[in-house]
Amino acid sequence: MPGIIPHRHCIVCGKAIEPDKTFCSDDCRAEMEKERKKQRNFTIIMFLILFGILFMLMFMPTH
């Protein structure tokens, strides 16, 4: 299409950015890193809960 320059959109806020960039600013980069840490911690907690439940089920009396 004529008139549209090549671009991408920031994966955090959606602003148009240069094609070789992922984020529009350091603030968006920090926000994404914060969200990734939050997701990682949530995943770790869920696995710990799952393994805790499985561990308890393994040693419960069957009667």
mmCIF file of C-alpha atoms in Angstrom:
data_model
loop_
_atom_site.group_PDB
_atom_site.id
_atom_site.type_symbol
_atom_site.label_atom_id
_atom_site.label_comp_id
_atom_site.label_asym_id
_atom_site.label_seq_id
_atom_site.Cartn_x
_atom_site.Cartn_y
_atom_site.Cartn_z
ATOM 1 C CA MET A 1 0.000 0.000 0.000
ATOM 2 C CA PRO A 2 1.407 3.392 -0.870
ATOM 3 C CA GLY A 3 1.747 5.874 1.967
ATOM 4 C CA ILE A 4 2.108 3.381 4.831
ATOM 5 C CA ILE A 5 5.649 3.174 6.119
ATOM 6 C CA PRO A 6 6.913 -0.145 7.490
ATOM 7 C CA HIS A 7 6.295 -0.342 11.224
ATOM 8 C CA ARG A 8 5.402 -2.563 14.160
ATOM 9 C CA HIS A 9 3.478 -1.912 17.322
ATOM 10 C CA CYS A 10 4.798 -1.861 20.885
ATOM 11 C CA ILE A 11 3.749 -5.128 22.531
ATOM 12 C CA VAL A 12 2.817 -3.285 25.739
ATOM 13 C CA CYS A 13 0.999 -0.101 24.716
ATOM 14 C CA GLY A 14 0.389 -0.585 20.985
ATOM 15 C CA LYS A 15 2.118 2.580 19.738
ATOM 16 C CA ALA A 16 3.606 2.452 16.237
ATOM 17 C CA ILE A 17 7.387 1.930 16.356
ATOM 18 C CA GLU A 18 10.242 1.148 13.991
ATOM 19 C CA PRO A 19 10.207 -2.375 12.509
ATOM 20 C CA ASP A 20 13.390 -3.446 14.318
ATOM 21 C CA LYS A 21 12.187 -2.481 17.811
ATOM 22 C CA THR A 22 9.983 -4.388 20.242
ATOM 23 C CA PHE A 23 9.162 -1.643 22.765
ATOM 24 C CA CYS A 24 8.527 2.072 22.328
ATOM 25 C CA SER A 25 10.249 3.110 25.566
ATOM 26 C CA ASP A 26 12.160 1.901 28.589
ATOM 27 C CA ASP A 27 8.945 2.255 30.606
ATOM 28 C CA CYS A 28 7.199 -0.306 28.383
ATOM 29 C CA ARG A 29 10.233 -2.605 28.569
ATOM 30 C CA ALA A 30 10.196 -2.372 32.389
ATOM 31 C CA GLU A 31 6.434 -2.996 32.462
ATOM 32 C CA MET A 32 6.852 -6.152 30.360
ATOM 33 C CA GLU A 33 9.694 -7.397 32.565
ATOM 34 C CA LYS A 34 7.560 -6.780 35.657
ATOM 35 C CA GLU A 35 4.680 -8.746 34.109
ATOM 36 C CA ARG A 36 6.987 -11.639 33.159
ATOM 37 C CA LYS A 37 8.291 -11.884 36.727
ATOM 38 C CA LYS A 38 4.716 -11.879 38.000
ATOM 39 C CA GLN A 39 3.746 -14.683 35.611
ATOM 40 C CA ARG A 40 6.861 -16.702 36.517
ATOM 41 C CA ASN A 41 6.126 -16.388 40.237
ATOM 42 C CA PHE A 42 2.497 -17.417 39.673
ATOM 43 C CA THR A 43 3.608 -20.491 37.707
ATOM 44 C CA ILE A 44 6.075 -21.501 40.429
ATOM 45 C CA ILE A 45 3.420 -21.127 43.134
ATOM 46 C CA MET A 46 0.919 -23.211 41.136
ATOM 47 C CA PHE A 47 3.463 -26.018 40.641
ATOM 48 C CA LEU A 48 4.319 -25.978 44.358
ATOM 49 C CA ILE A 49 0.635 -26.245 45.242
ATOM 50 C CA LEU A 50 0.159 -29.073 42.735
ATOM 51 C CA PHE A 51 3.156 -31.014 44.041
ATOM 52 C CA GLY A 52 2.016 -30.393 47.616
ATOM 53 C CA ILE A 53 -1.412 -31.849 46.865
ATOM 54 C CA LEU A 54 0.100 -34.838 45.037
ATOM 55 C CA PHE A 55 2.518 -35.427 47.910
ATOM 56 C CA MET A 56 -0.341 -35.385 50.435
ATOM 57 C CA LEU A 57 -2.414 -37.776 48.302
ATOM 58 C CA MET A 58 0.485 -40.231 48.074
ATOM 59 C CA PHE A 59 0.743 -40.560 51.853
ATOM 60 C CA MET A 60 -2.928 -40.461 52.836
ATOM 61 C CA PRO A 61 -4.272 -43.639 54.390
ATOM 62 C CA THR A 62 -6.358 -45.658 51.960
ATOM 63 C CA HIS A 63 -8.914 -46.897 54.508
#
